[in-house]
mmCIF file of C-alpha atoms in Angstrom:
data_model
loop_
_atom_site.group_PDB
_atom_site.id
_atom_site.type_symbol
_atom_site.label_atom_id
_atom_site.label_comp_id
_atom_site.label_asym_id
_atom_site.label_seq_id
_atom_site.Cartn_x
_atom_site.Cartn_y
_atom_site.Cartn_z
ATOM 1 C CA MET C 1 233.479 26.599 39.371
ATOM 2 C CA GLU C 2 230.074 25.427 38.436
ATOM 3 C CA GLY C 3 227.832 26.414 35.503
ATOM 4 C CA ALA C 4 226.361 29.814 34.768
ATOM 5 C CA GLY C 5 225.774 30.614 38.424
ATOM 6 C CA GLY C 6 229.502 30.961 39.028
ATOM 7 C CA GLY C 7 229.321 28.969 42.255
ATOM 8 C CA PHE C 8 231.826 26.472 43.576
ATOM 9 C CA ARG C 9 231.354 22.711 43.247
ATOM 10 C CA LYS C 10 230.468 20.923 46.484
ATOM 11 C CA ASP C 11 233.373 18.490 46.148
ATOM 12 C CA LEU C 12 235.832 21.390 45.864
ATOM 13 C CA VAL C 13 234.318 23.147 48.881
ATOM 14 C CA SER C 14 234.493 19.914 50.849
ATOM 15 C CA LYS C 15 238.176 19.466 50.014
ATOM 16 C CA LEU C 16 238.927 23.077 50.977
ATOM 17 C CA LEU C 17 237.196 22.634 54.319
ATOM 18 C CA HIS C 18 238.865 19.324 55.093
ATOM 19 C CA VAL C 19 242.303 20.879 54.548
ATOM 20 C CA HIS C 20 241.659 22.962 57.664
ATOM 21 C CA PHE C 21 240.078 20.312 59.896
ATOM 22 C CA THR C 22 242.263 18.890 62.633
ATOM 23 C CA ASP C 23 240.058 15.834 63.165
ATOM 24 C CA GLY C 24 239.960 13.600 60.100
ATOM 25 C CA LYS C 25 236.599 12.195 61.209
ATOM 26 C CA THR C 26 234.820 15.554 60.848
ATOM 27 C CA LYS C 27 231.987 15.455 58.319
ATOM 28 C CA VAL C 28 230.195 18.348 56.648
ATOM 29 C CA GLY C 29 226.497 18.213 55.758
ATOM 30 C CA GLY C 30 225.133 19.110 52.337
ATOM 31 C CA ASP C 31 223.481 22.317 53.525
ATOM 32 C CA ALA C 32 226.715 23.475 55.131
ATOM 33 C CA LEU C 33 228.575 22.780 51.883
ATOM 34 C CA ARG C 34 226.061 24.840 49.915
ATOM 35 C CA LEU C 35 226.334 27.690 52.405
ATOM 36 C CA MET C 36 230.142 27.601 52.296
ATOM 37 C CA ALA C 37 230.002 27.576 48.492
ATOM 38 C CA GLU C 38 227.859 30.699 48.635
ATOM 39 C CA LEU C 39 230.300 32.346 51.049
ATOM 40 C CA LEU C 40 233.164 31.489 48.721
ATOM 41 C CA THR C 41 231.270 33.054 45.856
ATOM 42 C CA ILE C 42 230.696 36.221 47.878
ATOM 43 C CA PHE C 43 234.220 36.562 49.235
ATOM 44 C CA VAL C 44 236.161 35.309 46.202
ATOM 45 C CA VAL C 45 234.209 35.734 42.978
ATOM 46 C CA ALA C 46 232.410 38.943 43.937
ATOM 47 C CA GLN C 47 235.744 40.547 44.827
ATOM 48 C CA GLY C 48 237.190 39.660 41.443
ATOM 49 C CA SER C 49 239.864 37.435 42.959
ATOM 50 C CA GLU C 50 241.148 34.194 41.584
ATOM 51 C CA PRO C 51 239.782 31.032 43.215
ATOM 52 C CA PRO C 52 241.659 30.241 46.419
ATOM 53 C CA VAL C 53 244.761 28.086 46.362
ATOM 54 C CA PRO C 54 246.048 26.044 49.283
ATOM 55 C CA SER C 55 247.258 28.341 52.048
ATOM 56 C CA HIS C 56 250.799 26.956 51.963
ATOM 57 C CA LEU C 57 251.166 28.177 48.361
ATOM 58 C CA SER C 58 249.665 31.646 48.371
ATOM 59 C CA PRO C 59 247.292 32.671 51.147
ATOM 60 C CA SER C 60 244.716 35.283 50.237
ATOM 61 C CA PRO C 61 242.494 37.249 52.618
ATOM 62 C CA SER C 62 239.379 35.440 51.387
ATOM 63 C CA SER C 63 240.914 32.004 52.004
ATOM 64 C CA HIS C 64 241.541 33.054 55.590
ATOM 65 C CA VAL C 65 237.846 33.889 55.991
ATOM 66 C CA VAL C 66 236.807 30.485 54.650
ATOM 67 C CA ALA C 67 239.354 28.712 56.836
ATOM 68 C CA GLU C 68 238.190 30.647 59.890
ATOM 69 C CA ALA C 69 234.543 29.838 59.097
ATOM 70 C CA ALA C 70 235.422 26.152 58.866
ATOM 71 C CA VAL C 71 237.372 26.179 62.121
ATOM 72 C CA ARG C 72 234.687 28.056 64.023
ATOM 73 C CA SER C 73 231.976 25.747 62.687
ATOM 74 C CA VAL C 74 233.913 22.693 63.825
ATOM 75 C CA ARG C 75 234.450 24.225 67.275
ATOM 76 C CA GLN C 76 230.738 24.985 67.511
ATOM 77 C CA ALA C 77 229.872 21.401 66.582
ATOM 78 C CA GLN C 78 232.350 20.112 69.169
ATOM 79 C CA ALA C 79 230.828 22.390 71.817
ATOM 80 C CA GLU C 80 227.455 20.848 71.012
ATOM 81 C CA ASP C 81 228.934 17.301 71.151
ATOM 82 C CA LEU C 82 228.148 16.697 67.491
ATOM 83 C CA ALA C 83 230.246 14.595 65.118
ATOM 84 C CA LEU C 84 228.862 16.300 61.998
ATOM 85 C CA VAL C 85 229.228 19.965 61.089
ATOM 86 C CA ASP C 86 225.956 21.094 59.616
ATOM 87 C CA VAL C 87 224.565 24.368 58.352
ATOM 88 C CA ASP C 88 223.245 25.075 61.862
ATOM 89 C CA GLN C 89 226.761 25.403 63.295
ATOM 90 C CA LEU C 90 227.865 27.574 60.395
ATOM 91 C CA GLU C 91 224.850 29.826 60.852
ATOM 92 C CA LYS C 92 225.666 30.208 64.554
ATOM 93 C CA VAL C 93 229.232 31.402 63.923
ATOM 94 C CA LEU C 94 228.561 33.453 60.797
ATOM 95 C CA PRO C 95 227.353 36.700 62.475
ATOM 96 C CA GLN C 96 230.472 37.013 64.639
ATOM 97 C CA LEU C 97 232.687 35.976 61.736
ATOM 98 C CA LEU C 98 231.299 38.757 59.561
ATOM 99 C CA LEU C 99 231.835 41.272 62.365
ATOM 100 C CA ASP C 100 235.421 40.098 62.877
ATOM 101 C CA PHE C 101 236.320 40.527 59.216
#
């Protein structure tokens, strides 16, 4: 985690997202990484949980939310014929994601 703000580093968030991507060519923009880091902080740190570990080791409910956000963002980008997942796609899927969880 990063500094006094308790947020997640962008490189860590990027690695977590790429674990769940099916297309190795998928890229994530800087704004989307910052937004995902904020979501991680809300769902992981604010709940007093340990930082997420890879799902094959010990899946936690918050890691499922992050994985689902990543998958839905990629699907949204694909639906828009975009090669890069940006904050715009994450913002489009976030309302329904929050309702689903």
